[in-house]
XYZ file of N, CA and C in Angstrom:
459
model
N 96.329 96.511 120.647
C 96.466 97.705 119.163
C 97.554 98.392 119.250
N 97.380 98.568 117.521
C 98.884 99.166 117.072
C 98.662 100.778 118.175
N 99.932 101.362 118.395
C 100.528 102.567 118.621
C 100.000 103.506 117.747
N 99.127 104.255 117.456
C 99.036 105.658 116.688
C 100.143 106.055 116.487
N 100.757 106.035 115.553
C 102.028 106.972 115.289
C 101.753 107.622 114.088
N 102.170 108.901 113.477
C 102.066 109.355 111.926
C 102.430 108.266 111.094
N 103.779 108.076 111.171
C 104.182 107.022 110.308
C 103.556 105.981 109.867
N 102.744 104.966 111.059
C 102.127 103.968 110.605
C 100.527 104.346 110.072
N 100.169 105.446 110.299
C 99.037 105.838 109.866
C 99.213 105.835 108.214
N 100.230 106.950 107.879
C 100.546 107.064 106.819
C 101.032 105.883 105.812
N 101.830 104.965 106.345
C 102.184 103.598 105.554
C 100.900 103.039 105.625
N 99.909 102.969 106.438
C 98.454 101.921 106.193
C 98.032 102.940 104.835
N 97.953 104.112 104.879
C 97.204 104.689 103.606
C 97.831 104.475 102.330
N 99.352 104.789 102.265
C 100.043 104.634 101.045
C 99.881 103.507 100.572
N 99.934 102.315 101.842
C 99.873 100.988 101.409
C 98.528 100.446 100.780
N 97.337 101.132 101.469
C 95.841 100.955 100.677
C 95.782 101.686 99.263
N 96.182 102.626 99.147
C 96.332 103.374 98.461
C 97.357 102.798 96.672
N 98.115 102.133 97.194
C 98.941 101.468 96.453
C 98.013 100.383 95.813
N 97.637 99.455 96.641
C 96.818 98.521 96.363
C 95.626 98.969 95.824
N 95.129 99.985 95.883
C 93.729 100.639 94.922
C 94.416 100.427 93.649
N 95.590 101.226 93.542
C 95.911 101.443 92.005
C 96.634 100.732 91.123
N 96.617 99.084 92.090
C 96.899 98.113 91.358
C 98.369 97.465 91.530
N 99.142 98.110 92.986
C 100.202 97.628 93.082
C 99.999 95.981 93.213
N 101.063 95.059 92.686
C 100.853 93.701 92.827
C 100.202 92.684 94.434
N 99.289 92.042 94.452
C 98.513 91.642 95.214
C 98.695 89.925 95.413
N 99.079 89.420 96.143
C 99.197 88.075 96.047
C 98.606 87.302 97.591
N 97.755 87.196 98.042
C 97.400 86.557 99.105
C 98.970 85.422 100.050
N 98.941 84.754 98.736
C 99.883 83.491 99.513
C 101.372 83.762 99.131
N 101.521 84.706 98.895
C 103.253 85.630 98.700
C 103.586 86.264 99.876
N 104.584 86.334 100.796
C 105.282 86.414 101.694
C 105.115 88.000 102.005
N 106.023 88.494 100.297
C 105.941 90.189 100.230
C 104.767 90.527 99.556
N 104.015 89.941 98.894
C 102.781 90.481 98.347
C 101.251 90.445 98.594
N 101.142 90.037 100.199
C 99.932 89.752 100.657
C 99.659 91.025 101.457
N 98.460 90.557 103.011
C 98.344 91.808 104.004
C 99.287 92.262 104.321
N 100.253 91.229 105.149
C 101.286 91.919 105.903
C 102.312 92.122 105.146
N 102.724 91.414 103.983
C 103.645 91.840 102.993
C 103.708 93.165 102.471
N 102.525 93.574 101.600
C 102.589 94.658 101.172
C 102.496 96.282 102.459
N 102.156 95.633 103.627
C 102.444 96.841 104.530
C 104.253 96.831 105.078
N 104.655 95.905 105.039
C 106.112 95.489 105.284
C 106.924 96.264 104.412
N 106.865 95.919 103.034
C 107.317 97.163 102.187
C 107.504 98.516 102.079
N 106.122 98.651 102.565
C 105.941 100.418 102.929
C 106.693 100.760 104.041
N 106.573 99.897 105.108
C 107.291 100.474 106.316
C 109.150 100.002 106.467
N 109.397 98.998 105.548
C 110.898 98.685 105.580
C 111.415 99.131 104.440
N 110.898 99.816 103.364
C 111.165 99.670 101.845
C 111.870 98.616 100.971
N 111.774 97.480 101.682
C 112.430 96.193 101.033
C 111.410 95.676 100.046
N 111.733 95.164 99.098
C 110.888 94.882 97.902
C 110.035 93.558 98.238
N 108.784 93.446 97.497
C 108.142 92.081 97.806
C 108.855 90.849 97.950
N 109.550 90.907 97.085
C 110.200 89.269 96.565
C 111.309 89.402 97.797
N 112.115 90.112 98.191
C 112.796 90.371 99.396
C 112.311 90.041 100.331
N 111.389 90.249 101.074
C 110.127 89.686 102.211
C 110.082 88.311 101.880
N 109.703 88.171 100.854
C 109.517 86.611 100.613
C 110.541 85.723 100.752
N 111.762 86.124 99.992
C 112.659 85.534 100.303
C 113.266 85.231 101.736
N 113.178 86.206 102.433
C 113.635 86.569 103.680
C 112.580 85.289 105.052
N 111.476 85.810 104.439
C 110.282 84.617 105.062
C 110.777 83.297 104.502
N 111.062 82.894 103.615
C 111.108 81.498 103.537
C 112.449 80.895 103.752
N 113.263 81.512 104.700
C 114.190 80.970 105.478
C 113.647 80.443 106.403
N 112.349 80.762 106.740
C 111.830 79.902 107.952
C 110.418 79.593 107.579
N 110.006 78.268 107.887
C 108.382 78.181 107.537
C 107.103 78.610 108.032
N 106.063 78.535 107.424
C 104.743 79.031 107.265
C 104.569 80.021 107.000
N 103.063 80.743 107.287
C 102.568 82.194 106.595
C 102.713 82.985 107.860
N 102.414 84.364 108.042
C 102.827 85.621 108.481
C 102.193 85.063 109.862
N 101.155 84.811 110.172
C 100.717 84.267 111.387
C 101.657 83.108 112.222
N 102.235 82.287 111.482
C 103.166 81.224 112.094
C 104.447 82.209 112.382
N 105.029 82.472 111.740
C 106.134 83.822 111.426
C 106.474 84.627 112.529
N 104.830 85.115 112.837
C 104.675 86.075 114.085
C 104.310 85.451 115.577
N 104.082 84.126 115.265
C 103.879 83.250 116.524
C 105.614 83.106 116.853
N 106.098 82.656 116.009
C 107.544 82.509 116.094
C 108.821 83.381 116.090
N 108.301 84.613 116.479
C 109.049 85.685 116.111
C 109.966 85.752 117.474
N 110.933 85.846 117.264
C 111.991 86.361 118.034
C 112.910 87.692 118.017
N 112.708 88.507 118.741
C 113.795 89.859 118.372
C 115.209 89.942 118.839
N 115.543 88.617 119.073
C 117.028 88.305 119.042
C 117.834 87.296 118.014
N 116.798 86.733 117.344
C 117.454 85.904 116.264
C 118.201 86.348 115.496
N 118.118 87.535 114.777
C 118.534 88.397 113.786
C 118.453 87.592 112.428
N 117.628 86.791 112.365
C 116.821 86.519 111.062
C 116.151 87.362 110.468
N 116.541 87.407 109.074
C 116.030 88.719 108.232
C 114.710 88.590 108.345
N 113.476 87.679 108.623
C 111.757 87.998 108.598
C 112.021 88.385 109.918
N 112.541 88.283 111.035
C 112.314 88.663 112.710
C 113.122 90.053 112.711
N 114.085 90.034 111.623
C 114.149 92.008 111.858
C 113.057 92.625 110.913
N 112.425 92.306 109.718
C 111.294 92.895 109.161
C 110.490 92.934 110.243
N 109.881 91.987 111.005
C 108.696 92.116 112.028
C 109.291 93.269 113.242
N 110.641 93.328 113.535
C 110.754 94.195 114.710
C 110.701 95.386 114.246
N 111.031 95.916 112.965
C 110.831 97.637 112.499
C 108.911 97.518 112.034
N 108.349 96.382 111.913
C 106.855 96.937 112.011
C 106.249 97.110 113.338
N 107.078 96.177 114.276
C 106.615 96.490 115.726
C 107.118 97.920 115.869
N 108.580 98.336 115.725
C 109.122 99.632 116.225
C 108.067 100.552 115.181
N 107.514 100.337 114.414
C 106.831 101.320 113.795
C 105.026 101.806 114.609
N 104.897 101.008 115.693
C 103.807 100.979 116.313
C 102.777 99.596 116.216
N 103.042 98.815 115.390
C 102.180 97.503 115.316
C 102.323 96.533 116.844
N 101.754 95.279 117.000
C 101.770 94.733 117.783
C 101.639 93.011 116.567
N 102.048 92.053 117.507
C 101.750 90.814 117.088
C 100.821 90.474 116.771
N 99.917 90.840 117.511
C 98.280 90.753 117.393
C 98.252 91.511 116.286
N 98.352 92.478 116.078
C 97.714 93.390 115.174
C 98.282 92.659 113.559
N 99.502 92.348 113.309
C 99.807 91.674 112.370
C 98.903 90.314 112.211
N 98.873 89.376 112.986
C 97.570 88.594 112.457
C 96.315 89.069 112.613
N 95.794 89.892 112.852
C 94.914 90.416 112.143
C 94.637 91.147 111.403
N 95.423 91.784 110.772
C 95.765 91.785 109.230
C 95.694 90.928 108.325
N 96.513 89.968 108.517
C 96.390 88.860 107.758
C 95.241 88.462 107.561
N 94.043 88.074 108.637
C 93.410 87.885 108.279
C 92.151 88.808 108.201
N 92.368 90.262 108.253
C 91.335 91.180 108.001
C 90.324 91.069 109.471
N 90.726 90.691 110.688
C 89.503 90.157 111.381
C 89.527 90.922 113.241
N 90.385 92.291 113.330
C 90.462 92.986 114.579
C 89.084 93.239 114.575
N 88.029 93.103 115.510
C 86.918 93.964 115.617
C 86.624 95.002 115.828
N 87.837 95.969 116.402
C 87.801 96.967 116.728
C 87.418 98.111 115.233
N 88.102 97.249 114.140
C 88.225 97.668 113.233
C 86.773 97.238 112.412
N 86.217 96.200 112.188
C 85.390 95.764 111.803
C 84.261 96.588 112.301
N 84.392 96.316 113.409
C 82.992 97.314 114.448
C 82.576 98.740 113.430
N 83.536 99.312 112.840
C 83.486 100.712 112.543
C 82.823 100.813 111.288
N 82.843 99.494 110.635
C 82.034 99.479 109.035
C 80.721 99.129 109.401
N 79.793 99.884 108.115
C 78.222 99.258 108.202
C 78.196 97.906 108.286
N 77.215 97.541 109.126
C 76.693 95.797 108.960
C 76.968 95.006 108.245
N 76.749 95.661 107.105
C 76.798 94.847 105.829
C 77.788 94.498 104.711
N 78.702 95.380 105.825
C 80.277 95.780 105.277
C 80.868 94.871 105.699
N 80.936 94.169 107.184
C 81.834 93.479 107.814
C 82.558 92.429 107.728
N 81.845 91.814 106.738
C 82.220 90.153 106.311
C 83.460 90.083 105.427
N 84.715 90.978 105.537
C 85.846 90.809 104.795
C 86.375 89.715 104.442
N 86.846 89.363 102.925
C 87.802 88.032 102.894
C 89.023 88.555 102.535
N 89.880 87.764 103.328
C 91.252 88.036 104.037
C 91.819 88.230 102.658
N 91.586 87.751 101.562
C 92.515 87.533 100.109
C 91.970 88.190 99.121
N 90.980 89.257 99.193
C 90.449 89.658 98.215
C 91.048 91.481 98.411
N 91.746 91.842 97.322
C 92.471 93.536 97.231
C 91.300 94.429 97.653
N 90.106 94.373 97.438
C 89.592 95.938 98.015
C 89.017 95.394 99.244
N 89.145 94.198 99.878
C 88.650 94.140 100.936
C 89.776 94.680 102.139
N 91.087 94.250 101.451
C 92.097 94.660 102.562
C 92.456 96.217 102.188
N 92.221 96.978 100.877
C 92.223 98.472 101.139
C 91.090 98.673 102.316
N 90.134 98.349 102.388
C 88.637 98.721 102.880
C 89.377 98.804 104.421
N 89.695 97.329 104.776
C 90.542 97.388 105.966
C 91.181 98.394 106.899
N 92.439 98.346 105.645
C 93.673 99.000 105.750
C 93.207 100.341 106.090
N 92.164 101.278 105.013
C 91.990 102.966 104.954
C 91.248 102.918 106.395
N 90.074 101.983 106.778
C 89.167 102.205 107.925
C 90.421 102.130 109.090
N 91.062 101.272 109.195
C 92.471 101.259 110.480
C 92.899 102.673 110.671
N 93.270 102.575 109.208
C 94.073 104.218 109.464
C 93.320 105.255 110.350
N 92.072 105.353 109.668
C 90.979 105.991 110.029
C 91.216 106.408 111.507
N 90.903 104.875 111.988
C 90.508 104.507 113.515
C 92.021 105.329 114.407
N 92.991 105.179 113.623
C 94.407 105.218 114.510
C 94.357 106.760 114.172
N 94.267 107.296 113.445
C 94.280 108.688 113.414
C 93.620 109.759 114.693
N 92.115 108.810 114.647
C 91.497 109.382 115.442
C 91.557 109.443 117.098
N 92.616 108.454 117.413
C 92.894 108.056 118.690
C 93.973 108.735 118.747
N 95.203 109.065 118.008
C 96.183 110.115 117.577
C 95.542 111.385 118.120
N 94.886 111.725 117.118
C 94.171 113.392 117.408
C 93.709 113.429 118.664
N 93.022 112.530 119.463
C 92.427 112.775 120.664
C 93.867 112.796 121.762
N 94.581 112.726 121.695
C 96.023 112.780 122.644
C 96.728 113.746 122.644
N 96.159 115.065 121.416
C 96.843 116.194 121.334
C 96.206 117.083 122.206
N 96.699 117.708 122.909
C 95.964 118.904 123.996
C 96.826 120.088 123.286
N 96.320 120.923 122.708
C 97.023 122.356 122.697
C 96.437 123.242 123.540
N 97.475 123.997 123.871
C 97.758 124.879 125.398
C 96.532 126.217 124.822
N 96.145 126.606 125.913
C 94.936 127.642 125.621
C 95.795 129.098 125.629
N 95.630 130.006 124.613
C 96.108 130.914 124.539
C 96.446 132.205 126.191
N 97.580 132.314 126.070
C 97.188 132.920 127.387
C 96.314 133.795 127.527
N 95.876 134.849 127.022
C 95.289 135.596 127.712
C 93.851 135.054 127.472
N 93.539 133.685 127.557
C 92.462 132.922 127.844
C 92.251 132.386 129.173
N 93.340 131.942 129.907
C 93.324 131.522 130.638
C 93.223 132.446 131.653
N 93.115 133.798 131.339
C 92.577 134.426 132.675
C 91.450 135.328 132.382
N 90.879 134.757 131.784
C 89.184 135.217 131.499
C 88.459 134.545 132.508
């Protein structure tokens, strides 16, 4: 599961917001699909640049992350490296492309868990719920020190 970082949480929320507001979405486009839209936010590359870089190797996002090599220096691997540095895992990217991470889906009401991987509103719902889940995990890790006077009561 993703490492909950403020950058990742904010990127998921910004991506969901942009998609909801009508940002280009095309599941079959490597720069405009689920992972592609998040990659735009994390890398600041355009959808066309991401797509062009991905086309230097075969396959969709699932195949690209399966073949990921941190030392290849292929542009798509550099993009994936940046996404991993932001807190994602290879498995997270696979789940995002299919909207099928059970820990995210289980947070939704039962009747809303059957998301379609290529439907904009479902992508927005998934990313929003995922961001909420990561934020909750991050907040649980924060321990505030007691005020000095409370420590001696």
